[in-house]
mmCIF file of C-alpha atoms and ligand atoms in Angstrom:
data_model
loop_
_atom_site.group_PDB
_atom_site.id
_atom_site.type_symbol
_atom_site.label_atom_id
_atom_site.label_comp_id
_atom_site.label_asym_id
_atom_site.label_seq_id
_atom_site.Cartn_x
_atom_site.Cartn_y
_atom_site.Cartn_z
ATOM 1 C CA MET A 35 40.007 5.805 -56.238
ATOM 2 C CA SER A 36 42.803 3.298 -55.527
ATOM 3 C CA GLU A 37 43.409 0.338 -57.826
ATOM 4 C CA GLY A 38 42.636 -2.567 -55.506
ATOM 5 C CA ALA A 39 42.653 -6.280 -56.234
ATOM 6 C CA PRO A 40 40.551 -7.364 -59.210
ATOM 7 C CA VAL A 41 36.900 -7.671 -58.287
ATOM 8 C CA PRO A 42 35.025 -10.908 -58.890
ATOM 9 C CA TYR A 43 32.386 -9.556 -61.256
ATOM 10 C CA PRO A 44 32.084 -10.902 -64.838
ATOM 11 C CA THR A 45 31.526 -7.322 -65.951
ATOM 12 C CA SER A 46 33.389 -5.039 -63.610
ATOM 13 C CA PRO A 47 31.422 -2.145 -62.181
ATOM 14 C CA ARG A 48 32.521 1.478 -61.938
ATOM 15 C CA PRO A 49 34.678 1.662 -58.804
ATOM 16 C CA GLU A 50 32.346 4.315 -57.378
ATOM 17 C CA VAL A 51 29.555 1.728 -57.233
ATOM 18 C CA LEU A 52 31.601 -0.422 -54.866
ATOM 19 C CA THR A 53 31.917 2.489 -52.425
ATOM 20 C CA LEU A 54 28.150 2.322 -51.858
ATOM 21 C CA SER A 55 26.492 0.008 -49.352
ATOM 22 C CA PRO A 56 23.279 -1.687 -50.407
ATOM 23 C CA TYR A 57 20.191 -0.446 -48.603
ATOM 24 C CA ILE A 58 19.040 -3.145 -46.214
ATOM 25 C CA PRO A 59 15.282 -2.813 -45.894
ATOM 26 C CA GLY A 60 13.427 -4.069 -42.848
ATOM 27 C CA LYS A 61 10.815 -6.775 -43.288
ATOM 28 C CA PRO A 62 7.350 -5.558 -44.192
ATOM 29 C CA ALA A 63 5.055 -5.205 -41.183
ATOM 30 C CA ASP A 64 2.677 -7.955 -42.355
ATOM 31 C CA GLU A 65 5.577 -10.418 -42.666
ATOM 32 C CA VAL A 66 6.800 -9.582 -39.141
ATOM 33 C CA LYS A 67 3.276 -10.156 -37.919
ATOM 34 C CA ARG A 68 3.015 -13.536 -39.598
ATOM 35 C CA GLU A 69 6.482 -14.727 -38.590
ATOM 36 C CA LEU A 70 6.140 -13.813 -34.942
ATOM 37 C CA GLY A 71 2.466 -14.666 -34.679
ATOM 38 C CA LEU A 72 1.622 -11.163 -33.494
ATOM 39 C CA GLU A 73 -1.821 -9.659 -33.571
ATOM 40 C CA ARG A 74 -0.659 -6.169 -34.110
ATOM 41 C CA VAL A 75 2.502 -4.577 -35.444
ATOM 42 C CA VAL A 76 3.143 -0.858 -35.287
ATOM 43 C CA LYS A 77 5.743 0.681 -37.524
ATOM 44 C CA LEU A 78 7.502 3.661 -35.982
ATOM 45 C CA ALA A 79 10.614 3.357 -38.117
ATOM 46 C CA SER A 80 10.311 5.582 -41.175
ATOM 47 C CA ASN A 81 8.652 8.791 -39.999
ATOM 48 C CA GLU A 82 5.513 8.132 -42.009
ATOM 49 C CA ASN A 83 2.212 9.751 -41.087
ATOM 50 C CA PRO A 84 0.128 7.202 -39.140
ATOM 51 C CA LEU A 85 -3.043 9.142 -40.016
ATOM 52 C CA GLY A 86 -2.541 7.974 -43.596
ATOM 53 C CA PRO A 87 -2.852 10.052 -46.745
ATOM 54 C CA SER A 88 -5.175 12.989 -47.036
ATOM 55 C CA PRO A 89 -8.650 11.701 -47.944
ATOM 56 C CA ARG A 90 -8.565 14.109 -50.864
ATOM 57 C CA ALA A 91 -5.398 12.494 -52.176
ATOM 58 C CA MET A 92 -6.962 9.021 -51.912
ATOM 59 C CA GLN A 93 -9.981 10.219 -53.839
ATOM 60 C CA ALA A 94 -7.748 11.707 -56.538
ATOM 61 C CA VAL A 95 -5.813 8.452 -56.927
ATOM 62 C CA GLN A 96 -9.019 6.468 -57.331
ATOM 63 C CA GLU A 97 -10.324 8.841 -59.943
ATOM 64 C CA MET A 98 -7.110 8.568 -61.905
ATOM 65 C CA ALA A 99 -7.190 4.796 -62.230
ATOM 66 C CA GLU A 100 -9.044 5.125 -65.541
ATOM 67 C CA SER A 101 -6.312 7.155 -67.190
ATOM 68 C CA LEU A 102 -3.297 5.100 -66.207
ATOM 69 C CA HIS A 103 -2.661 4.284 -69.870
ATOM 70 C CA ILE A 104 -1.594 7.898 -70.384
ATOM 71 C CA TYR A 105 2.010 8.947 -69.687
ATOM 72 C CA PRO A 106 2.466 11.459 -66.870
ATOM 73 C CA ASP A 107 2.881 15.133 -67.680
ATOM 74 C CA ALA A 108 6.664 15.329 -68.060
ATOM 75 C CA ALA A 109 6.577 18.998 -67.142
ATOM 76 C CA GLY A 110 4.421 18.469 -64.053
ATOM 77 C CA PHE A 111 2.490 21.559 -65.106
ATOM 78 C CA HIS A 112 -0.365 21.529 -62.601
ATOM 79 C CA LEU A 113 1.710 20.609 -59.563
ATOM 80 C CA LYS A 114 4.421 23.135 -60.381
ATOM 81 C CA THR A 115 1.865 25.859 -60.984
ATOM 82 C CA ARG A 116 0.263 25.236 -57.607
ATOM 83 C CA LEU A 117 3.612 25.002 -55.790
ATOM 84 C CA SER A 118 4.711 28.235 -57.411
ATOM 85 C CA GLN A 119 1.580 29.954 -56.022
ATOM 86 C CA VAL A 120 2.074 28.469 -52.566
ATOM 87 C CA TYR A 121 5.735 29.466 -52.264
ATOM 88 C CA GLY A 122 5.914 32.547 -54.463
ATOM 89 C CA VAL A 123 8.693 31.213 -56.669
ATOM 90 C CA ALA A 124 8.642 30.834 -60.457
ATOM 91 C CA ALA A 125 7.494 27.486 -61.855
ATOM 92 C CA SER A 126 10.839 27.413 -63.674
ATOM 93 C CA GLN A 127 12.526 27.155 -60.274
ATOM 94 C CA ILE A 128 10.693 23.991 -59.309
ATOM 95 C CA VAL A 129 11.902 20.451 -59.908
ATOM 96 C CA LEU A 130 9.852 17.343 -59.192
ATOM 97 C CA GLY A 131 11.159 13.964 -58.164
ATOM 98 C CA ASN A 132 10.320 10.363 -57.463
ATOM 99 C CA GLY A 133 10.610 11.368 -53.820
ATOM 100 C CA SER A 134 13.040 14.090 -52.818
ATOM 101 C CA ASP A 135 15.609 11.283 -52.608
ATOM 102 C CA GLU A 136 15.734 11.332 -56.367
ATOM 103 C CA ILE A 137 16.377 15.060 -56.453
ATOM 104 C CA ILE A 138 19.345 14.553 -54.105
ATOM 105 C CA MET A 139 20.716 12.067 -56.649
ATOM 106 C CA HIS A 140 20.049 14.548 -59.467
ATOM 107 C CA LEU A 141 21.982 17.243 -57.630
ATOM 108 C CA GLY A 142 24.957 14.904 -57.419
ATOM 109 C CA GLN A 143 24.668 13.982 -61.088
ATOM 110 C CA ALA A 144 24.382 17.599 -62.168
ATOM 111 C CA PHE A 145 27.149 19.095 -60.016
ATOM 112 C CA VAL A 146 29.598 16.646 -58.460
ATOM 113 C CA ARG A 147 32.748 15.888 -60.473
ATOM 114 C CA PRO A 148 35.292 13.247 -59.387
ATOM 115 C CA GLY A 149 37.217 14.618 -56.421
ATOM 116 C CA ASP A 150 34.720 17.391 -55.657
ATOM 117 C CA GLU A 151 33.861 17.842 -52.015
ATOM 118 C CA VAL A 152 30.343 17.829 -50.608
ATOM 119 C CA VAL A 153 29.931 19.064 -47.039
ATOM 120 C CA MET A 154 27.311 17.477 -44.750
ATOM 121 C CA GLY A 155 26.736 16.491 -41.124
ATOM 122 C CA ASP A 156 28.320 13.251 -39.931
ATOM 123 C CA LYS A 157 24.978 12.009 -38.655
ATOM 124 C CA THR A 158 22.450 13.038 -41.225
ATOM 125 C CA PHE A 159 20.289 11.761 -44.075
ATOM 126 C CA PRO A 160 22.389 9.051 -45.810
ATOM 127 C CA VAL A 161 21.382 9.841 -49.402
ATOM 128 C CA TYR A 162 23.675 12.926 -49.536
ATOM 129 C CA LYS A 163 26.642 10.627 -49.133
ATOM 130 C CA THR A 164 25.336 8.094 -51.659
ATOM 131 C CA SER A 165 24.782 10.814 -54.228
ATOM 132 C CA THR A 166 28.318 12.145 -53.679
ATOM 133 C CA LEU A 167 30.109 8.782 -53.705
ATOM 134 C CA LEU A 168 28.328 7.570 -56.824
ATOM 135 C CA MET A 169 29.737 10.526 -58.752
ATOM 136 C CA GLY A 170 33.258 10.010 -57.402
ATOM 137 C CA GLY A 171 32.955 12.979 -55.059
ATOM 138 C CA LYS A 172 34.275 13.204 -51.538
ATOM 139 C CA PRO A 173 31.795 13.477 -48.669
ATOM 140 C CA VAL A 174 33.130 15.815 -45.995
ATOM 141 C CA GLU A 175 31.261 14.799 -42.859
ATOM 142 C CA VAL A 176 31.294 17.397 -40.118
ATOM 143 C CA PRO A 177 30.599 16.159 -36.561
ATOM 144 C CA LEU A 178 27.352 17.281 -34.966
ATOM 145 C CA LYS A 179 27.419 19.301 -31.784
ATOM 146 C CA ASN A 180 25.054 17.836 -29.162
ATOM 147 C CA GLY A 181 22.966 16.413 -31.984
ATOM 148 C CA PHE A 182 22.749 19.739 -33.849
ATOM 149 C CA LEU A 183 24.420 20.525 -37.175
ATOM 150 C CA ASP A 184 27.489 22.626 -36.415
ATOM 151 C CA LEU A 185 27.214 25.356 -39.034
ATOM 152 C CA GLU A 186 30.382 27.123 -37.983
ATOM 153 C CA ALA A 187 32.397 23.951 -38.424
ATOM 154 C CA MET A 188 30.585 23.242 -41.704
ATOM 155 C CA ALA A 189 31.519 26.692 -43.019
ATOM 156 C CA SER A 190 35.133 26.053 -42.019
ATOM 157 C CA ALA A 191 35.033 22.748 -43.911
ATOM 158 C CA VAL A 192 34.313 24.533 -47.212
ATOM 159 C CA THR A 193 37.372 24.615 -49.494
ATOM 160 C CA THR A 194 38.018 25.580 -53.128
ATOM 161 C CA ASN A 195 36.983 21.994 -53.990
ATOM 162 C CA THR A 196 33.544 22.252 -52.387
ATOM 163 C CA ARG A 197 30.585 22.110 -54.803
ATOM 164 C CA LEU A 198 27.619 21.417 -52.564
ATOM 165 C CA VAL A 199 26.646 21.684 -48.903
ATOM 166 C CA PHE A 200 23.725 19.696 -47.509
ATOM 167 C CA LEU A 201 21.904 21.068 -44.479
ATOM 168 C CA CYS A 202 19.219 18.749 -43.164
ATOM 169 C CA ASN A 203 16.763 20.884 -41.231
ATOM 170 C CA PRO A 204 15.292 19.408 -39.062
ATOM 171 C CA ASN A 205 18.134 16.912 -39.077
ATOM 172 C CA ASN A 206 17.400 13.244 -39.546
ATOM 173 C CA PRO A 207 18.078 11.177 -37.319
ATOM 174 C CA THR A 208 18.478 13.642 -34.422
ATOM 175 C CA GLY A 209 15.380 15.814 -35.052
ATOM 176 C CA THR A 210 17.242 19.001 -34.231
ATOM 177 C CA MET A 211 16.597 22.342 -35.931
ATOM 178 C CA THR A 212 19.006 24.917 -37.315
ATOM 179 C CA ARG A 213 18.006 28.500 -36.498
ATOM 180 C CA LYS A 214 17.571 31.466 -38.794
ATOM 181 C CA ALA A 215 20.421 33.446 -37.235
ATOM 182 C CA GLU A 216 22.759 30.491 -37.764
ATOM 183 C CA VAL A 217 21.918 30.002 -41.442
ATOM 184 C CA ASP A 218 22.185 33.756 -42.079
ATOM 185 C CA ARG A 219 25.676 33.837 -40.590
ATOM 186 C CA PHE A 220 26.554 30.621 -42.425
ATOM 187 C CA LEU A 221 25.530 31.922 -45.846
ATOM 188 C CA GLU A 222 27.651 35.042 -45.389
ATOM 189 C CA ALA A 223 30.682 32.800 -44.971
ATOM 190 C CA ILE A 224 30.000 30.621 -48.027
ATOM 191 C CA PRO A 225 31.303 31.606 -51.478
ATOM 192 C CA PRO A 226 28.422 32.059 -53.954
ATOM 193 C CA ARG A 227 29.825 29.355 -56.259
ATOM 194 C CA VAL A 228 28.876 26.724 -53.642
ATOM 195 C CA LEU A 229 25.271 25.527 -53.871
ATOM 196 C CA VAL A 230 23.797 25.197 -50.369
ATOM 197 C CA ILE A 231 20.915 22.724 -50.170
ATOM 198 C CA SER A 232 18.473 22.704 -47.284
ATOM 199 C CA ASP A 233 16.592 19.426 -47.020
ATOM 200 C CA GLU A 234 13.382 20.402 -45.252
ATOM 201 C CA ALA A 235 11.462 17.113 -45.323
ATOM 202 C CA TYR A 236 9.876 17.894 -41.930
ATOM 203 C CA ALA A 237 9.359 21.661 -42.378
ATOM 204 C CA GLU A 238 5.589 21.427 -41.908
ATOM 205 C CA TYR A 239 6.060 20.006 -38.412
ATOM 206 C CA VAL A 240 8.516 22.642 -37.178
ATOM 207 C CA GLY A 241 6.198 25.417 -35.954
ATOM 208 C CA ASP A 242 9.042 27.559 -34.584
ATOM 209 C CA GLU A 243 9.549 31.226 -35.473
ATOM 210 C CA GLU A 244 13.276 30.767 -35.435
ATOM 211 C CA TYR A 245 13.238 28.041 -38.090
ATOM 212 C CA GLY A 246 16.091 28.593 -40.535
ATOM 213 C CA THR A 247 14.424 27.555 -43.791
ATOM 214 C CA LEU A 248 16.413 28.695 -46.820
ATOM 215 C CA LEU A 249 13.269 29.684 -48.693
ATOM 216 C CA PRO A 250 13.684 33.457 -48.091
ATOM 217 C CA HIS A 251 17.299 33.247 -49.261
ATOM 218 C CA LEU A 252 16.242 31.459 -52.427
ATOM 219 C CA LYS A 253 13.738 34.222 -53.104
ATOM 220 C CA ASN A 254 16.507 36.775 -52.571
ATOM 221 C CA GLY A 255 18.436 35.189 -55.408
ATOM 222 C CA LYS A 256 21.004 33.343 -53.302
ATOM 223 C CA ASN A 257 22.612 30.172 -54.644
ATOM 224 C CA VAL A 258 20.558 27.907 -52.390
ATOM 225 C CA ALA A 259 18.012 25.137 -52.853
ATOM 226 C CA VAL A 260 15.163 23.856 -50.687
ATOM 227 C CA LEU A 261 13.957 20.244 -50.802
ATOM 228 C CA ARG A 262 10.512 19.248 -49.579
ATOM 229 C CA THR A 263 8.496 16.059 -49.796
ATOM 230 C CA PHE A 264 4.983 14.667 -49.775
ATOM 231 C CA SER A 265 6.223 11.546 -47.971
ATOM 232 C CA LYS A 266 6.082 12.864 -44.445
ATOM 233 C CA ILE A 267 3.263 15.100 -43.216
ATOM 234 C CA TYR A 268 1.230 14.588 -46.407
ATOM 235 C CA GLY A 269 1.313 10.813 -45.922
ATOM 236 C CA LEU A 270 2.216 9.883 -49.502
ATOM 237 C CA ALA A 271 5.503 8.023 -48.962
ATOM 238 C CA GLY A 272 4.332 5.043 -51.002
ATOM 239 C CA LEU A 273 3.659 7.153 -54.085
ATOM 240 C CA ARG A 274 7.165 8.686 -54.142
ATOM 241 C CA THR A 275 6.748 12.386 -54.683
ATOM 242 C CA GLY A 276 8.987 15.246 -53.653
ATOM 243 C CA TYR A 277 10.054 18.623 -54.994
ATOM 244 C CA GLY A 278 12.873 21.085 -55.000
ATOM 245 C CA LEU A 279 12.726 24.874 -55.038
ATOM 246 C CA VAL A 280 16.001 25.805 -56.654
ATOM 247 C CA PRO A 281 17.733 28.585 -58.597
ATOM 248 C CA GLU A 282 16.573 28.626 -62.210
ATOM 249 C CA TYR A 283 19.949 27.554 -63.594
ATOM 250 C CA ALA A 284 19.931 24.499 -61.306
ATOM 251 C CA ALA A 285 16.423 23.527 -62.429
ATOM 252 C CA ALA A 286 17.565 23.739 -66.056
ATOM 253 C CA LEU A 287 20.546 21.472 -65.319
ATOM 254 C CA ILE A 288 18.440 18.958 -63.374
ATOM 255 C CA ASN A 289 16.026 18.886 -66.290
ATOM 256 C CA ARG A 290 18.867 17.593 -68.450
ATOM 257 C CA VAL A 291 19.741 14.884 -65.956
ATOM 258 C CA ARG A 292 16.335 13.548 -65.007
ATOM 259 C CA LEU A 293 14.268 11.057 -66.970
ATOM 260 C CA SER A 294 11.295 12.718 -68.618
ATOM 261 C CA PHE A 295 8.703 10.761 -66.657
ATOM 262 C CA ASN A 296 10.515 10.634 -63.326
ATOM 263 C CA GLN A 297 7.438 11.651 -61.389
ATOM 264 C CA ASN A 298 4.476 9.406 -62.030
ATOM 265 C CA ALA A 299 0.969 10.557 -62.826
ATOM 266 C CA LEU A 300 -0.650 9.354 -59.604
ATOM 267 C CA ALA A 301 2.051 11.038 -57.564
ATOM 268 C CA GLN A 302 1.480 14.377 -59.275
ATOM 269 C CA ARG A 303 -2.274 14.249 -58.930
ATOM 270 C CA ALA A 304 -2.272 13.073 -55.304
ATOM 271 C CA ALA A 305 0.313 15.669 -54.306
ATOM 272 C CA LEU A 306 -1.830 18.404 -55.797
ATOM 273 C CA ALA A 307 -4.823 17.250 -53.771
ATOM 274 C CA ALA A 308 -2.836 16.769 -50.560
ATOM 275 C CA LEU A 309 -1.265 20.215 -50.765
ATOM 276 C CA ASP A 310 -4.632 21.876 -50.350
ATOM 277 C CA ASP A 311 -5.896 19.631 -47.568
ATOM 278 C CA LEU A 312 -4.997 21.970 -44.723
ATOM 279 C CA GLU A 313 -7.250 20.159 -42.313
ATOM 280 C CA HIS A 314 -5.269 16.946 -42.709
ATOM 281 C CA VAL A 315 -2.043 18.874 -42.170
ATOM 282 C CA ARG A 316 -3.379 20.556 -39.031
ATOM 283 C CA LYS A 317 -4.622 17.267 -37.641
ATOM 284 C CA SER A 318 -1.237 15.671 -38.258
ATOM 285 C CA ILE A 319 0.592 18.529 -36.525
ATOM 286 C CA ARG A 320 -1.704 18.325 -33.512
ATOM 287 C CA MET A 321 -1.233 14.577 -33.196
ATOM 288 C CA VAL A 322 2.555 14.927 -33.336
ATOM 289 C CA GLU A 323 2.575 17.761 -30.786
ATOM 290 C CA GLU A 324 0.528 15.724 -28.335
ATOM 291 C CA GLY A 325 2.515 12.562 -28.968
ATOM 292 C CA LYS A 326 5.758 14.443 -28.528
ATOM 293 C CA GLU A 327 4.716 15.725 -25.143
ATOM 294 C CA TYR A 328 3.593 12.274 -24.012
ATOM 295 C CA LEU A 329 6.732 10.512 -25.226
ATOM 296 C CA TYR A 330 9.140 13.058 -23.724
ATOM 297 C CA ARG A 331 7.338 12.744 -20.411
ATOM 298 C CA GLU A 332 7.520 8.951 -20.494
ATOM 299 C CA PHE A 333 11.150 8.819 -21.650
ATOM 300 C CA ALA A 334 12.093 11.245 -18.860
ATOM 301 C CA ALA A 335 10.245 9.113 -16.313
ATOM 302 C CA MET A 336 12.282 6.139 -17.525
ATOM 303 C CA GLY A 337 15.463 8.153 -17.102
ATOM 304 C CA LEU A 338 16.361 8.053 -20.808
ATOM 305 C CA LYS A 339 18.338 10.766 -22.574
ATOM 306 C CA THR A 340 16.505 12.307 -25.497
ATOM 307 C CA TYR A 341 17.302 14.896 -28.154
ATOM 308 C CA PRO A 342 14.982 17.845 -28.710
ATOM 309 C CA THR A 343 12.994 17.335 -31.912
ATOM 310 C CA TRP A 344 11.304 19.632 -34.393
ATOM 311 C CA GLY A 345 10.144 16.721 -36.572
ATOM 312 C CA ASN A 346 7.725 13.814 -36.140
ATOM 313 C CA PHE A 347 10.352 11.571 -34.598
ATOM 314 C CA ILE A 348 12.522 11.471 -31.501
ATOM 315 C CA MET A 349 16.025 10.177 -31.004
ATOM 316 C CA VAL A 350 16.275 8.519 -27.634
ATOM 317 C CA ASP A 351 19.343 7.002 -26.032
ATOM 318 C CA THR A 352 18.509 3.864 -24.056
ATOM 319 C CA GLY A 353 22.104 3.285 -22.969
ATOM 320 C CA LYS A 354 21.800 -0.310 -24.224
ATOM 321 C CA ASP A 355 22.818 -1.956 -27.477
ATOM 322 C CA CYS A 356 20.347 -0.493 -29.945
ATOM 323 C CA GLN A 357 20.266 -3.608 -32.141
ATOM 324 C CA ALA A 358 19.312 -5.739 -29.142
ATOM 325 C CA VAL A 359 16.634 -3.253 -28.077
ATOM 326 C CA PHE A 360 15.389 -3.061 -31.654
ATOM 327 C CA ARG A 361 15.049 -6.859 -31.903
ATOM 328 C CA ALA A 362 13.342 -7.160 -28.535
ATOM 329 C CA LEU A 363 10.849 -4.429 -29.474
ATOM 330 C CA LEU A 364 10.243 -6.167 -32.786
ATOM 331 C CA ARG A 365 9.286 -9.360 -30.958
ATOM 332 C CA ARG A 366 6.652 -7.296 -29.190
ATOM 333 C CA GLY A 367 5.370 -5.902 -32.461
ATOM 334 C CA VAL A 368 6.973 -2.468 -32.398
ATOM 335 C CA ILE A 369 9.316 -1.537 -35.241
ATOM 336 C CA VAL A 370 11.732 1.342 -34.578
ATOM 337 C CA ARG A 371 14.967 2.471 -36.224
ATOM 338 C CA PRO A 372 18.239 1.547 -34.537
ATOM 339 C CA THR A 373 20.996 4.097 -35.200
ATOM 340 C CA SER A 374 23.846 1.701 -35.970
ATOM 341 C CA ALA A 375 23.907 2.827 -39.593
ATOM 342 C CA TRP A 376 24.949 6.262 -38.302
ATOM 343 C CA GLY A 377 27.718 4.771 -36.209
ATOM 344 C CA LEU A 378 25.757 5.199 -32.990
ATOM 345 C CA HIS A 379 25.351 2.255 -30.648
ATOM 346 C CA THR A 380 22.683 2.920 -28.069
ATOM 347 C CA ALA A 381 20.182 5.326 -29.621
ATOM 348 C CA LEU A 382 16.887 4.640 -31.385
ATOM 349 C CA ARG A 383 15.005 6.892 -33.769
ATOM 350 C CA ILE A 384 11.318 6.558 -33.069
ATOM 351 C CA THR A 385 8.506 7.999 -35.134
ATOM 352 C CA ILE A 386 5.775 9.720 -33.136
ATOM 353 C CA GLY A 387 2.636 7.670 -33.738
ATOM 354 C CA THR A 388 -1.020 7.825 -32.757
ATOM 355 C CA PRO A 389 -1.730 7.960 -28.982
ATOM 356 C CA ASP A 390 -2.445 4.260 -29.113
ATOM 357 C CA GLU A 391 0.797 3.395 -30.904
ATOM 358 C CA ASN A 392 2.833 5.599 -28.570
ATOM 359 C CA ALA A 393 1.377 3.875 -25.510
ATOM 360 C CA LEU A 394 2.157 0.461 -27.000
ATOM 361 C CA LEU A 395 5.737 1.553 -27.657
ATOM 362 C CA ILE A 396 6.237 2.812 -24.114
ATOM 363 C CA GLU A 397 4.808 -0.329 -22.576
ATOM 364 C CA ALA A 398 7.023 -2.532 -24.764
ATOM 365 C CA LEU A 399 10.106 -0.405 -24.138
ATOM 366 C CA LYS A 400 9.627 -0.613 -20.365
ATOM 367 C CA GLN A 401 9.586 -4.409 -20.550
ATOM 368 C CA VAL A 402 12.430 -4.622 -23.016
ATOM 369 C CA LEU A 403 14.800 -2.434 -21.012
ATOM 370 C CA GLN A 404 14.382 -4.787 -18.071
ATOM 371 C CA GLU A 405 15.551 -7.782 -20.051
ATOM 372 C CA VAL A 406 18.176 -6.495 -22.517
HETATM 373 C C1 PLP B 740 12.151 11.078 -45.556
HETATM 374 C C2 PLP B 740 13.224 12.044 -45.921
HETATM 375 C C3 PLP B 740 13.457 12.446 -47.242
HETATM 376 C C4 PLP B 740 12.839 11.934 -48.446
HETATM 377 O O1 PLP B 740 11.870 11.408 -48.702
HETATM 378 P P1 PLP B 740 11.235 11.029 -50.104
HETATM 379 O O2 PLP B 740 10.291 9.990 -49.683
HETATM 380 O O3 PLP B 740 12.326 10.548 -50.995
HETATM 381 O O4 PLP B 740 10.617 12.277 -50.611
HETATM 382 C C5 PLP B 740 14.414 13.368 -47.515
HETATM 383 N N1 PLP B 740 15.127 13.899 -46.539
HETATM 384 C C6 PLP B 740 14.957 13.556 -45.270
HETATM 385 C C7 PLP B 740 15.773 14.202 -44.244
HETATM 386 C C8 PLP B 740 14.009 12.604 -44.930
HETATM 387 O O5 PLP B 740 13.885 12.247 -43.655
#
């Protein structure tokens, strides 16, 4: 960290803090609606599940209202026990978080020393970089290849200073998947002292035999970690609940770093209920499959370039300034994610919605591309 000019803060922050950019949230949908006098606003910006939470999870949350005076179970006993049955890993290998975002921060806090390198894609989930920078580490951002993580280049980017590697699979924002054969080859090239983390927030949507989840490698005792979340297919983004399946030593270290009650009681209980609601999961997969087909067909008919997705979102290149397209869509009540934050200029990341929402998006996009 260079010694720059003095910073105008009464109490000066750690220099690492100034390397971070504040998260700029979009306006809430109801505020957009009010401001623009719209009857309906659809949010296709954060890859949430438009079918909502599992009805079982909603029921569980209601039932828990009466015991909100009790602290959560700091060990997350019931949720970990169930997850350990589902995945066939020991409960001592499971960590719980206030969203998997928090676990990404914990990994940085537990492992990244000043100057340590953390390898990741150059267009990927932004929290890996935040977690690295906050600890004084150095993000090593490896360019994607046609929207896919380039695992060969990522392996070549590993040096003696590398502590962590983040694979995002499927990758956010592109939606692309990394295949089994690629991760197998990759892991052979990585020294065992490097912890390889596979962020699999959209794993439940993948449905591809070639999916390169790191779960089997974790079970084989490799130094790898798998992150999953209840925010996406399970529809619990508002509750903040995610989990990591990690080597036992890493779980023990994260348990030193985390706050005792980092995962709240409602989150634990709802996650437990959602996990067993297979019908809700199946319904969500079906909706995304159908929506995907429809949207690809429509985007192709409009002559737009798209990236192949294995998640519940599609990156589409409109060839026009994505901020302008974003604003024009917003005026028509459709919220999408422009990709400027990733250094892209013309692409949008669009969550696959209900048939109704998808049709509204396409209609709005057709109009908008005429005028922008
Ligand atoms: C949405 C998302 C997450 C995290 O979500 P939480 O709500 O914090 O559990 C993590 N990784 C990726 C790639 C995501 O898209």
